[in-house]
Short mmCIF file of C-alpha atoms and ligand atoms in Angstrom, two decimals:
data_model
loop_
_atom_site.label_atom_id
_atom_site.label_comp_id
_atom_site.label_asym_id
_atom_site.label_seq_id
_atom_site.Cartn_x
_atom_site.Cartn_y
_atom_site.Cartn_z
CA MET A 188 92.55 -59.31 -67.15
CA PRO A 189 95.13 -58.06 -69.84
CA SER A 190 97.74 -60.82 -70.37
CA GLU A 191 100.63 -59.13 -72.46
CA ARG A 192 102.69 -56.21 -71.63
CA LEU A 193 102.72 -53.36 -74.15
CA TYR A 194 105.70 -50.93 -73.50
CA LEU A 195 105.73 -47.22 -73.79
CA PHE A 196 108.64 -45.34 -74.98
CA ASP A 197 108.39 -41.55 -75.00
CA THR A 198 110.96 -39.19 -76.95
CA THR A 199 109.27 -36.05 -76.28
CA LEU A 200 112.68 -34.71 -74.94
CA ARG A 201 114.46 -36.02 -77.89
CA ASP A 202 112.82 -36.23 -81.25
CA GLY A 203 109.84 -33.81 -79.77
CA ALA A 204 113.00 -31.34 -79.10
CA GLN A 205 113.20 -31.20 -82.72
CA THR A 206 109.83 -29.06 -82.82
CA ASN A 207 110.09 -25.71 -84.62
CA GLY A 208 110.26 -23.23 -81.65
CA VAL A 209 110.60 -25.64 -78.70
CA ASP A 210 113.77 -25.28 -76.80
CA PHE A 211 113.99 -27.29 -73.66
CA THR A 212 116.13 -26.14 -70.79
CA LEU A 213 117.68 -28.64 -68.40
CA ALA A 214 115.05 -27.55 -65.72
CA ASP A 215 112.38 -28.23 -68.52
CA LYS A 216 113.56 -31.34 -69.18
CA LEU A 217 113.61 -32.65 -65.61
CA VAL A 218 110.26 -31.72 -65.00
CA ILE A 219 108.95 -33.27 -68.27
CA ALA A 220 110.73 -36.64 -67.28
CA ARG A 221 109.42 -36.55 -63.81
CA MET A 222 105.87 -36.20 -65.45
CA LEU A 223 106.50 -39.25 -67.84
CA ASP A 224 107.84 -40.98 -64.74
CA ASP A 225 104.79 -40.38 -62.60
CA ILE A 226 102.46 -41.86 -65.21
CA GLY A 227 104.13 -44.89 -65.66
CA ILE A 228 106.07 -44.53 -68.92
CA ASP A 229 108.35 -47.41 -69.45
CA TYR A 230 111.05 -45.49 -71.17
CA VAL A 231 112.11 -41.68 -71.40
CA GLU A 232 114.66 -40.92 -74.00
CA ALA A 233 115.84 -37.56 -72.66
CA GLY A 234 118.42 -36.45 -75.35
CA TYR A 235 121.49 -37.01 -77.36
CA PRO A 236 124.45 -36.88 -74.94
CA GLY A 237 127.27 -34.82 -76.95
CA ALA A 238 125.00 -33.25 -79.03
CA ASN A 239 124.41 -30.02 -77.12
CA PRO A 240 125.24 -28.98 -73.41
CA THR A 241 121.68 -29.51 -72.12
CA ASP A 242 121.54 -32.86 -73.24
CA THR A 243 125.33 -33.61 -72.03
CA ASN A 244 124.18 -32.11 -68.61
CA PHE A 245 121.06 -34.37 -68.36
CA PHE A 246 123.20 -37.33 -68.65
CA ALA A 247 126.06 -36.24 -66.53
CA GLU A 248 124.39 -37.61 -63.39
CA LYS A 249 122.20 -40.52 -62.53
CA ARG A 250 118.67 -39.20 -62.53
CA PRO A 251 116.37 -40.74 -59.57
CA LEU A 252 113.47 -41.90 -62.04
CA ARG A 253 111.87 -45.38 -62.06
CA THR A 254 111.39 -45.48 -65.86
CA CYS A 255 114.34 -46.41 -67.86
CA VAL A 256 116.14 -43.35 -68.77
CA THR A 257 117.51 -43.68 -72.29
CA ALA A 258 120.22 -41.99 -74.31
CA PHE A 259 120.02 -41.59 -77.82
CA GLY A 260 122.91 -41.64 -80.22
CA MET A 261 124.64 -42.91 -83.40
CA THR A 262 126.21 -46.39 -83.86
CA ARG A 263 130.07 -46.37 -84.62
CA ARG A 264 131.14 -44.41 -87.43
CA PRO A 265 131.96 -46.36 -90.51
CA GLY A 266 135.71 -47.30 -90.79
CA ARG A 267 136.61 -46.54 -87.09
CA SER A 268 136.77 -48.90 -83.93
CA VAL A 269 134.48 -48.37 -81.12
CA SER A 270 137.13 -46.94 -78.96
CA ASN A 271 138.24 -44.46 -81.67
CA ASP A 272 134.75 -42.99 -81.81
CA PRO A 273 134.38 -39.96 -79.39
CA GLY A 274 130.51 -39.78 -79.83
CA LEU A 275 130.24 -43.54 -79.26
CA VAL A 276 132.47 -43.32 -76.19
CA ALA A 277 130.67 -40.04 -74.79
CA LEU A 278 127.32 -42.03 -75.15
CA LEU A 279 128.30 -45.02 -73.72
CA ASP A 280 129.51 -43.09 -70.66
CA ALA A 281 126.27 -41.30 -70.24
CA GLN A 282 124.54 -41.84 -67.09
CA ALA A 283 121.51 -43.74 -68.71
CA ASP A 284 119.77 -47.12 -67.99
CA ALA A 285 119.61 -47.78 -71.67
CA ILE A 286 120.94 -46.64 -75.03
CA CYS A 287 119.03 -46.05 -78.24
CA PHE A 288 120.88 -46.08 -81.33
CA VAL A 289 120.13 -45.10 -84.63
CA ALA A 290 121.35 -46.65 -87.92
CA LYS A 291 120.26 -46.56 -91.33
CA ALA A 292 117.93 -49.37 -92.39
CA TRP A 293 117.66 -48.01 -95.99
CA ASP A 294 120.24 -49.23 -98.59
CA TYR A 295 120.17 -45.97 -100.19
CA HIS A 296 121.08 -43.74 -97.01
CA VAL A 297 123.84 -46.15 -96.41
CA ARG A 298 125.49 -45.41 -100.07
CA VAL A 299 124.68 -41.69 -100.35
CA ALA A 300 124.57 -40.20 -96.81
CA LEU A 301 127.01 -42.36 -94.95
CA GLU A 302 129.01 -43.18 -98.15
CA THR A 303 129.58 -46.66 -96.74
CA THR A 304 128.75 -50.51 -97.63
CA GLU A 305 126.04 -52.42 -96.11
CA ASP A 306 128.50 -54.62 -94.55
CA GLU A 307 130.31 -52.02 -93.00
CA MET A 308 126.98 -50.40 -91.59
CA LEU A 309 125.84 -53.96 -90.12
CA ALA A 310 129.19 -54.41 -88.78
CA SER A 311 128.52 -51.06 -87.02
CA ILE A 312 125.45 -51.99 -85.47
CA ARG A 313 126.85 -55.24 -83.92
CA ASP A 314 129.84 -53.44 -82.76
CA SER A 315 127.83 -50.82 -81.07
CA VAL A 316 125.20 -53.08 -79.51
CA ARG A 317 127.87 -55.31 -77.99
CA ALA A 318 129.73 -52.31 -76.50
CA ALA A 319 126.72 -50.74 -74.89
CA LYS A 320 126.06 -54.38 -73.70
CA ALA A 321 128.97 -54.72 -72.21
CA LYS A 322 128.80 -51.55 -70.41
CA GLY A 323 125.49 -53.14 -68.64
CA ARG A 324 123.00 -50.90 -70.71
CA GLU A 325 119.75 -52.13 -71.95
CA VAL A 326 119.93 -51.65 -75.98
CA LEU A 327 117.59 -50.35 -78.60
CA LEU A 328 117.94 -49.74 -82.14
CA ASP A 329 116.14 -47.35 -84.06
CA CYS A 330 115.96 -48.62 -87.86
CA GLU A 331 116.04 -45.15 -89.59
CA HIS A 332 113.91 -44.93 -92.56
CA PHE A 333 113.04 -48.69 -92.12
CA PHE A 334 109.92 -48.96 -94.10
CA ASP A 335 111.04 -46.88 -97.05
CA GLY A 336 114.18 -48.97 -96.74
CA TYR A 337 111.91 -52.24 -96.65
CA LYS A 338 110.21 -51.37 -99.76
CA ALA A 339 113.50 -50.73 -101.65
CA LYS A 340 115.49 -53.54 -100.42
CA PRO A 341 113.73 -55.59 -97.62
CA ALA A 342 116.69 -58.06 -97.50
CA TYR A 343 118.80 -55.29 -96.22
CA ALA A 344 116.45 -53.77 -94.07
CA LEU A 345 115.45 -56.74 -92.19
CA ALA A 346 119.52 -57.58 -91.98
CA SER A 347 119.80 -54.16 -90.24
CA ALA A 348 117.42 -54.91 -87.58
CA LYS A 349 118.21 -58.67 -87.22
CA ALA A 350 121.90 -57.73 -86.64
CA ALA A 351 120.92 -55.72 -83.67
CA TYR A 352 118.49 -58.45 -82.45
CA ASP A 353 121.10 -61.20 -82.75
CA GLU A 354 123.72 -59.27 -80.79
CA GLY A 355 121.19 -58.89 -77.91
CA ALA A 356 119.47 -55.65 -78.33
CA ARG A 357 116.14 -55.77 -76.23
CA TRP A 358 114.36 -53.81 -78.79
CA VAL A 359 114.48 -52.92 -82.89
CA VAL A 360 112.55 -50.04 -83.41
CA LEU A 361 110.95 -49.73 -86.87
CA CYS A 362 111.13 -46.16 -87.83
CA ASP A 363 108.89 -44.40 -90.20
CA THR A 364 111.32 -41.43 -90.25
CA ASN A 365 109.74 -39.78 -93.32
CA GLY A 366 106.17 -40.35 -92.16
CA GLY A 367 104.70 -41.15 -95.28
CA THR A 368 103.69 -44.82 -94.91
CA LEU A 369 100.01 -46.00 -94.74
CA PRO A 370 98.70 -47.99 -91.91
CA HIS A 371 97.92 -51.01 -94.31
CA GLU A 372 101.55 -51.21 -95.20
CA VAL A 373 102.93 -50.78 -91.71
CA GLU A 374 100.82 -53.72 -90.77
CA LYS A 375 101.86 -55.94 -93.55
CA ILE A 376 105.53 -54.81 -93.18
CA VAL A 377 105.76 -55.21 -89.49
CA GLY A 378 103.80 -58.55 -89.62
CA GLU A 379 106.53 -59.55 -92.14
CA VAL A 380 109.48 -58.32 -89.51
CA CYS A 381 107.76 -60.17 -86.90
CA LYS A 382 108.27 -63.86 -88.42
CA ALA A 383 111.94 -62.99 -88.17
CA ILE A 384 112.15 -61.11 -84.88
CA PRO A 385 109.66 -61.80 -81.95
CA GLY A 386 107.09 -59.09 -81.85
CA ASP A 387 108.02 -58.50 -78.20
CA HIS A 388 111.28 -57.25 -79.36
CA VAL A 389 109.90 -54.98 -82.10
CA GLY A 390 108.92 -51.25 -81.77
CA ILE A 391 107.38 -48.91 -83.98
CA HIS A 392 108.16 -45.02 -84.38
CA ALA A 393 105.97 -43.44 -86.36
CA HIS A 394 105.97 -39.80 -87.82
CA ASN A 395 102.77 -37.78 -88.50
CA ASP A 396 103.28 -36.69 -92.25
CA THR A 397 99.55 -38.30 -93.25
CA GLU A 398 98.30 -37.46 -89.89
CA GLN A 399 98.23 -41.29 -89.42
CA ALA A 400 101.14 -41.64 -86.82
CA VAL A 401 98.85 -42.83 -84.12
CA ALA A 402 96.97 -45.10 -86.76
CA ASN A 403 100.27 -46.51 -87.86
CA SER A 404 101.52 -47.37 -84.31
CA PHE A 405 98.09 -49.26 -83.77
CA ALA A 406 98.46 -50.94 -86.95
CA ALA A 407 101.94 -52.18 -86.03
CA VAL A 408 100.67 -53.42 -82.44
CA ARG A 409 98.17 -55.46 -84.31
CA ALA A 410 100.82 -56.86 -86.52
CA GLY A 411 102.81 -58.06 -83.45
CA ALA A 412 104.80 -55.09 -82.50
CA ARG A 413 105.04 -54.60 -78.55
CA GLN A 414 106.60 -50.91 -78.09
CA ILE A 415 105.01 -47.71 -79.33
CA GLN A 416 107.36 -44.86 -79.38
CA GLY A 417 105.75 -41.31 -79.16
CA THR A 418 105.61 -37.93 -77.83
CA LEU A 419 103.44 -35.77 -75.67
CA ASN A 420 101.14 -33.49 -77.73
CA GLY A 421 102.52 -35.30 -80.64
CA LEU A 422 105.51 -32.75 -80.60
CA GLY A 423 107.99 -33.58 -83.35
CA GLU A 424 109.67 -32.15 -86.65
CA ARG A 425 107.52 -31.07 -89.28
CA CYS A 426 104.08 -32.70 -88.60
CA GLY A 427 105.17 -34.34 -85.47
CA ASN A 428 105.53 -37.61 -84.01
CA ALA A 429 102.74 -40.11 -82.84
CA ASN A 430 100.93 -38.44 -80.40
CA LEU A 431 100.93 -40.46 -76.93
CA VAL A 432 98.22 -38.21 -75.48
CA SER A 433 96.03 -39.98 -77.73
CA ILE A 434 97.69 -43.53 -77.96
CA ILE A 435 97.42 -43.84 -74.17
CA PRO A 436 93.78 -43.46 -73.63
CA THR A 437 92.88 -45.50 -76.65
CA LEU A 438 95.27 -48.08 -75.14
CA LYS A 439 93.46 -48.10 -71.92
CA LEU A 440 90.03 -47.55 -73.10
CA LYS A 441 88.90 -49.45 -76.05
CA ALA A 442 88.53 -53.12 -75.44
CA GLU A 443 90.41 -54.37 -78.56
CA PHE A 444 93.39 -53.19 -76.71
CA SER A 445 92.42 -52.94 -73.25
CA GLN A 446 91.60 -56.55 -72.93
CA HIS A 447 94.63 -57.94 -74.30
CA PHE A 448 97.51 -55.54 -72.97
CA ASP A 449 98.94 -53.84 -69.84
CA ILE A 450 100.69 -50.75 -70.51
CA GLY A 451 101.81 -49.74 -66.95
CA VAL A 452 99.61 -46.61 -66.77
CA PRO A 453 97.21 -47.06 -63.99
CA ASP A 454 93.82 -45.83 -64.08
CA ASP A 455 94.50 -42.66 -61.67
CA LYS A 456 97.26 -41.63 -63.76
CA LEU A 457 95.29 -41.95 -66.78
CA GLN A 458 93.05 -38.99 -65.01
CA THR A 459 96.13 -36.84 -64.85
CA LEU A 460 96.34 -36.93 -68.70
CA ALA A 461 94.79 -33.81 -69.60
CA HIS A 462 96.68 -31.92 -66.90
CA VAL A 463 99.90 -33.40 -68.17
CA SER A 464 99.07 -32.42 -71.78
CA HIS A 465 98.10 -28.66 -70.64
CA THR A 466 101.29 -28.60 -68.60
CA LEU A 467 103.70 -29.02 -71.51
CA ASP A 468 101.63 -26.44 -73.51
CA GLU A 469 102.04 -24.26 -70.66
CA MET A 470 105.69 -24.49 -70.40
CA LEU A 471 106.01 -24.09 -74.42
CA ASN A 472 103.79 -21.01 -73.93
CA ARG A 473 101.38 -22.58 -76.35
CA ALA A 474 97.45 -22.31 -76.10
CA PRO A 475 96.40 -25.87 -75.82
CA ASP A 476 94.73 -27.48 -78.98
CA ARG A 477 90.87 -27.30 -77.89
CA HIS A 478 89.98 -30.17 -80.57
CA ALA A 479 92.93 -32.51 -79.29
CA PRO A 480 91.27 -36.12 -78.85
CA TYR A 481 90.53 -37.07 -75.23
CA VAL A 482 91.93 -33.81 -73.52
CA GLY A 483 90.79 -30.93 -75.49
CA GLU A 484 88.59 -28.40 -74.31
CA SER A 485 86.05 -29.35 -76.96
CA ALA A 486 86.57 -32.98 -76.88
CA PHE A 487 83.64 -33.38 -74.75
CA ALA A 488 81.67 -30.61 -75.97
CA THR A 489 78.05 -30.71 -77.27
CA LYS A 490 76.12 -27.90 -78.71
CA ALA A 491 72.66 -28.46 -79.56
CA GLY A 492 69.91 -28.26 -76.93
CA ILE A 493 68.27 -31.63 -77.60
CA HIS A 494 71.62 -33.30 -77.26
CA ALA A 495 72.26 -31.70 -74.09
CA SER A 496 69.19 -33.27 -72.31
CA ALA A 497 70.15 -36.24 -73.41
CA ILE A 498 73.47 -36.16 -72.33
CA MET A 499 72.26 -34.99 -68.94
CA LYS A 500 70.23 -38.27 -68.57
CA GLU A 501 72.51 -40.78 -70.07
CA PRO A 502 76.05 -39.40 -71.15
CA ALA A 503 77.08 -42.34 -73.16
CA THR A 504 74.44 -41.41 -75.69
CA TYR A 505 76.87 -38.88 -77.11
CA GLU A 506 80.47 -39.55 -75.63
CA HIS A 507 82.56 -42.54 -76.75
CA VAL A 508 84.33 -42.58 -73.21
CA ALA A 509 83.72 -40.58 -69.96
CA PRO A 510 85.45 -37.55 -69.86
CA GLU A 511 86.78 -37.87 -66.11
CA THR A 512 88.49 -41.14 -67.26
CA VAL A 513 91.33 -38.73 -68.85
CA GLY A 514 90.76 -35.83 -66.45
CA ASN A 515 88.48 -33.68 -68.77
CA ARG A 516 85.09 -32.79 -68.36
CA ARG A 517 81.77 -32.60 -70.32
CA LYS A 518 81.05 -29.24 -71.48
CA LEU A 519 77.78 -28.21 -72.71
CA LEU A 520 77.89 -25.35 -75.05
CA VAL A 521 76.08 -22.34 -74.40
CA SER A 522 75.14 -20.99 -77.90
CA ASP A 523 72.38 -19.95 -80.09
CA GLN A 524 71.22 -23.44 -80.51
CA SER A 525 71.16 -24.30 -76.88
CA GLY A 526 68.11 -24.72 -74.75
CA ARG A 527 67.18 -24.28 -71.15
CA SER A 528 69.08 -27.62 -70.34
CA ASN A 529 72.38 -26.34 -71.48
CA VAL A 530 72.20 -23.23 -69.46
CA LEU A 531 71.26 -25.23 -66.33
CA ALA A 532 73.86 -27.78 -66.66
CA GLU A 533 76.48 -24.63 -67.18
CA LEU A 534 74.93 -22.94 -64.22
CA GLU A 535 75.43 -25.87 -62.27
CA ARG A 536 79.00 -26.47 -63.25
CA ILE A 537 79.86 -22.87 -62.20
CA GLY A 538 78.09 -23.71 -58.94
CA LEU A 539 75.08 -21.14 -59.30
CA VAL A 540 72.42 -22.91 -57.63
CA VAL A 541 69.12 -21.86 -59.49
CA ASP A 542 65.48 -23.29 -59.67
CA LYS A 543 64.75 -24.60 -63.12
CA ASP A 544 61.59 -22.48 -63.64
CA ASP A 545 63.52 -19.41 -62.28
CA PRO A 546 62.53 -16.65 -64.82
CA ARG A 547 66.23 -15.51 -64.88
CA VAL A 548 67.29 -18.63 -66.70
CA ILE A 549 64.93 -17.82 -69.74
CA ARG A 550 66.17 -14.22 -69.49
CA LEU A 551 69.92 -15.45 -69.44
CA LEU A 552 69.16 -17.48 -72.67
CA ASP A 553 67.41 -14.74 -74.36
CA GLU A 554 70.29 -12.61 -73.48
CA VAL A 555 72.91 -14.95 -74.84
CA LYS A 556 70.87 -15.48 -78.04
CA ASP A 557 70.51 -11.75 -78.59
CA ARG A 558 74.42 -11.42 -78.09
CA GLU A 559 75.34 -14.07 -80.59
CA ALA A 560 73.42 -12.57 -83.08
CA ILE A 561 75.56 -9.58 -82.81
CA GLY A 562 78.78 -11.58 -82.72
CA TYR A 563 79.57 -12.96 -79.37
CA ALA A 564 80.34 -16.64 -78.99
CA TYR A 565 79.96 -17.89 -75.61
CA GLU A 566 80.84 -21.49 -76.40
CA ALA A 567 84.54 -20.02 -76.71
CA ALA A 568 84.58 -17.80 -73.86
CA ASP A 569 83.32 -19.64 -70.60
CA ALA A 570 84.55 -16.67 -68.33
CA SER A 571 82.63 -14.11 -70.04
CA PHE A 572 79.44 -16.44 -69.77
CA GLU A 573 79.90 -16.92 -66.14
CA LEU A 574 80.00 -13.14 -65.84
CA LEU A 575 76.92 -12.71 -67.90
CA ALA A 576 75.25 -15.38 -65.61
CA ARG A 577 76.49 -13.91 -62.16
CA ARG A 578 75.44 -10.34 -63.16
CA MET A 579 71.95 -11.46 -64.22
CA LEU A 580 71.75 -13.03 -60.85
CA GLY A 581 73.16 -10.20 -58.97
CA LYS A 582 76.42 -11.91 -58.01
CA VAL A 583 79.12 -9.41 -59.23
CA PRO A 584 80.42 -6.95 -56.95
CA HIS A 585 80.86 -3.38 -58.58
CA TYR A 586 84.50 -3.00 -58.03
CA PHE A 587 85.67 -0.20 -60.12
CA GLU A 588 84.54 1.87 -63.17
CA VAL A 589 86.65 3.03 -66.20
CA GLU A 590 85.55 6.52 -66.69
CA LYS A 591 87.72 6.81 -69.76
CA PHE A 592 90.48 5.45 -71.45
CA ASP A 593 92.67 6.86 -74.47
CA VAL A 594 95.16 4.98 -76.67
CA ASN A 595 97.32 6.62 -79.12
CA VAL A 596 99.60 5.02 -81.90
CA GLU A 597 102.60 7.16 -82.92
CA GLN A 598 105.09 6.47 -85.94
CA ARG A 599 108.15 8.47 -85.78
CA VAL A 600 112.14 8.41 -86.39
CA ASN A 601 114.17 7.57 -83.12
CA ALA A 602 117.36 8.84 -82.01
CA LYS A 603 119.10 6.25 -84.09
CA GLY A 604 117.58 7.37 -87.19
CA GLU A 605 115.17 4.20 -87.13
CA ARG A 606 111.38 4.28 -87.88
CA VAL A 607 109.47 3.02 -84.84
CA THR A 608 106.00 2.62 -83.88
CA VAL A 609 105.22 3.61 -80.36
CA SER A 610 101.75 2.69 -78.52
CA GLN A 611 100.52 4.62 -75.41
CA ALA A 612 97.55 4.05 -73.36
CA VAL A 613 96.03 6.38 -70.69
CA VAL A 614 93.46 4.76 -68.44
CA LYS A 615 91.29 6.58 -65.60
CA ILE A 616 89.49 4.50 -63.35
CA LYS A 617 87.19 5.21 -60.14
CA VAL A 618 87.72 2.75 -57.42
CA GLY A 619 85.16 3.84 -54.39
CA ASP A 620 86.18 7.68 -54.03
CA ASP A 621 89.55 7.35 -55.58
CA ILE A 622 90.49 8.23 -59.08
CA LEU A 623 93.47 6.77 -60.56
CA ILE A 624 95.20 7.60 -63.65
CA SER A 625 97.61 5.01 -65.21
CA VAL A 626 99.79 5.55 -68.44
CA SER A 627 101.73 2.71 -69.97
CA GLU A 628 103.53 2.00 -73.39
CA GLY A 629 102.97 -1.33 -75.18
CA ILE A 630 104.29 -3.22 -78.07
CA GLY A 631 100.79 -2.47 -79.52
CA PRO A 632 97.93 -0.48 -78.82
CA VAL A 633 96.22 -3.43 -76.92
CA ASN A 634 99.23 -4.48 -75.09
CA ALA A 635 99.48 -0.72 -73.78
CA LEU A 636 95.98 -0.54 -72.87
CA ASP A 637 96.11 -4.02 -71.14
CA LEU A 638 99.03 -2.59 -69.19
CA ALA A 639 97.67 0.46 -68.27
CA LEU A 640 94.37 -1.04 -66.93
CA ARG A 641 96.37 -3.38 -64.79
CA LYS A 642 98.89 -1.04 -63.35
CA ASP A 643 96.87 0.56 -60.59
CA LEU A 644 93.71 -0.95 -59.36
CA GLY A 645 94.09 0.52 -56.11
CA LYS A 646 92.97 -1.96 -53.10
CA TYR A 647 92.28 -4.53 -55.88
CA GLN A 648 95.65 -4.66 -57.29
CA SER A 649 96.87 -7.47 -54.87
CA PHE A 650 94.24 -9.68 -56.45
CA ILE A 651 95.47 -9.55 -59.80
CA THR A 652 99.23 -9.67 -59.74
CA GLY A 653 99.18 -13.19 -60.58
CA LEU A 654 96.84 -12.84 -63.82
CA ASP A 655 98.63 -13.33 -67.25
CA LEU A 656 96.99 -12.99 -70.61
CA THR A 657 98.40 -16.20 -72.63
CA ASP A 658 96.52 -15.71 -75.92
CA TYR A 659 94.88 -12.86 -78.30
CA ARG A 660 92.52 -14.00 -81.13
CA VAL A 661 90.99 -11.58 -83.48
CA ARG A 662 88.36 -12.25 -86.04
CA ILE A 663 86.65 -9.96 -88.32
CA LEU A 664 82.89 -10.93 -88.73
CA ASN A 665 79.93 -9.82 -90.77
CA ALA A 666 77.30 -9.39 -88.75
CA GLY A 667 74.22 -7.82 -90.22
CA THR A 668 75.20 -5.12 -92.60
CA GLU A 669 78.81 -4.16 -91.05
CA ALA A 670 81.95 -5.79 -90.26
CA VAL A 671 82.46 -6.25 -86.47
CA THR A 672 85.41 -7.53 -84.84
CA ARG A 673 85.55 -10.37 -82.22
CA VAL A 674 88.50 -10.64 -79.73
CA LEU A 675 89.02 -13.65 -77.38
CA ILE A 676 91.37 -13.32 -74.77
CA GLU A 677 92.92 -16.26 -72.88
CA SER A 678 94.16 -15.61 -69.46
CA THR A 679 95.71 -17.61 -66.52
CA ASP A 680 96.78 -17.07 -63.11
CA GLU A 681 98.98 -18.52 -60.37
CA SER A 682 96.33 -21.29 -59.76
CA GLY A 683 96.99 -22.54 -63.31
CA GLU A 684 93.52 -22.06 -64.18
CA HIS A 685 92.68 -20.79 -68.00
CA TRP A 686 89.71 -18.84 -68.63
CA THR A 687 88.52 -17.15 -72.05
CA THR A 688 86.69 -14.05 -72.19
CA ILE A 689 85.24 -12.12 -75.34
CA GLY A 690 84.70 -8.63 -76.59
CA VAL A 691 82.66 -7.68 -79.76
CA SER A 692 82.56 -4.01 -81.55
CA PRO A 693 83.13 -2.37 -84.91
CA ASN A 694 86.14 -1.23 -83.23
CA ILE A 695 89.05 -3.58 -82.58
CA ILE A 696 90.29 -1.55 -79.49
CA ASP A 697 86.89 -1.27 -77.82
CA ALA A 698 86.40 -5.04 -78.45
CA SER A 699 89.75 -5.80 -76.80
CA PHE A 700 88.83 -3.70 -74.03
CA GLN A 701 85.80 -5.49 -73.26
CA ALA A 702 87.55 -9.01 -73.10
CA LEU A 703 90.33 -7.43 -70.99
CA MET A 704 87.72 -5.95 -68.32
CA ASP A 705 85.84 -9.41 -68.28
CA SER A 706 89.32 -10.97 -67.83
CA ILE A 707 89.97 -8.79 -64.81
CA ILE A 708 86.75 -9.01 -63.43
CA TYR A 709 86.52 -12.79 -63.64
CA LYS A 710 90.00 -12.86 -61.83
CA LEU A 711 88.39 -10.65 -59.17
CA VAL A 712 85.36 -12.82 -58.60
CA LYS A 713 87.31 -16.06 -58.45
CA SER A 714 89.66 -14.59 -56.12
CA GLY A 715 86.79 -13.44 -53.78
CA ALA A 716 88.05 -9.79 -54.00
CA PRO A 717 85.39 -8.00 -51.57
CA ALA A 718 82.95 -5.22 -53.14
ZN1 ZN B 215 111.96 -39.52 -85.19
#
């Protein structure tokens, strides 16, 4: 049984909010805070009260969460008293369980950025910790630039951490703010700090500028630190923060950590991790990283046929952990390298029951190989594969027919004298005996075609109202003698399921049309639309 407690501190809503292109609303922050609370994260740093209206509003009332809701802010300004620093007063008044102060641990920053003395910085730390404790808050100190500071002047860096600890701060957090420190350096320096401050009061805050933020976090734990700060999906400015979505399963599933530490995340919550990760991407309108460790769509994907038959017999042969433990699933890629076992496994997953000696299985495999030879890639397009398989088994109704479509792109000068490019699509479809013609304008030809296609599907319209395109990717391939275009479209619907469809053609509009059609038909099949 793990004996020692290791604490997790999430800063998705504070440091993660610094990510380029990320702008959380108050509602977003509340949803994410509840998600983090639900999986058992010890601390949720929700923002910087006073820095912007969203964060100020978040801390305007007490939030009913089990996690320790933490407000972030600066220690008192040099040369001022606590009561005379409006920023600090606002922070002390915030409705938070804990306050995480940030202070300079690098003498160079104290001189150049703050234009003050080391003694004044240390006094500011002590005064601020004391004031927050007097308000009944748990206190943390983020020692900014700790590792660079320690390399430059260890005595001052350590003094900044020690000042907070001696004043009663629950945690001093060593920050690799520039993200350039390497794991062996982190391990050595944290080890030295833990001689002066007990490790169960020391945290690590790593940035990912050498892609080692996760490794640096573990190096700190090996050296004695007992709190890890990070963000969901590694969100954060520049290259991001330590990714808790990778850290949590490693702590839970790797014996080196799981035998020693309890992190407060139960097994059944670990199983929701993939969902949590994808939900955040959803909120940010980003396509999930399919190669993300543990939770990515490809994290447990195997390509070659020989591996597939081994995996079916004994999954541990090719998997470092069981995909279900983190809420992911095993995926056997159907591709030109695949054998019959891959196809059978995929059919089983889709829920199509076929005898393994059914000649249609071989026909499907041949069809996949032929299509991949001309540029299709079914391993990236699960929904198109499913449609291909269902068609081969005679299980896709004939819903409608596109009799013709026409897309045009026109550049002209508008009434304001500006040069604009306008795309328009006309689609003529036949549903039963009805001919339906739809016209749409779009921001580009594919968008116009998509809008026109989905504008009026007659009696099927109600089945596709929740359909949404979330990603569109184009690649030019050299298949044989001529270049062809491969289009991958990712779609989602009201149930939150994501699926990917593919189209290949020398013509980008035609390739897009195929992928759009597959997406719509997949949606109709999955919604159980009648023929
Ligand atoms: Zn940071």
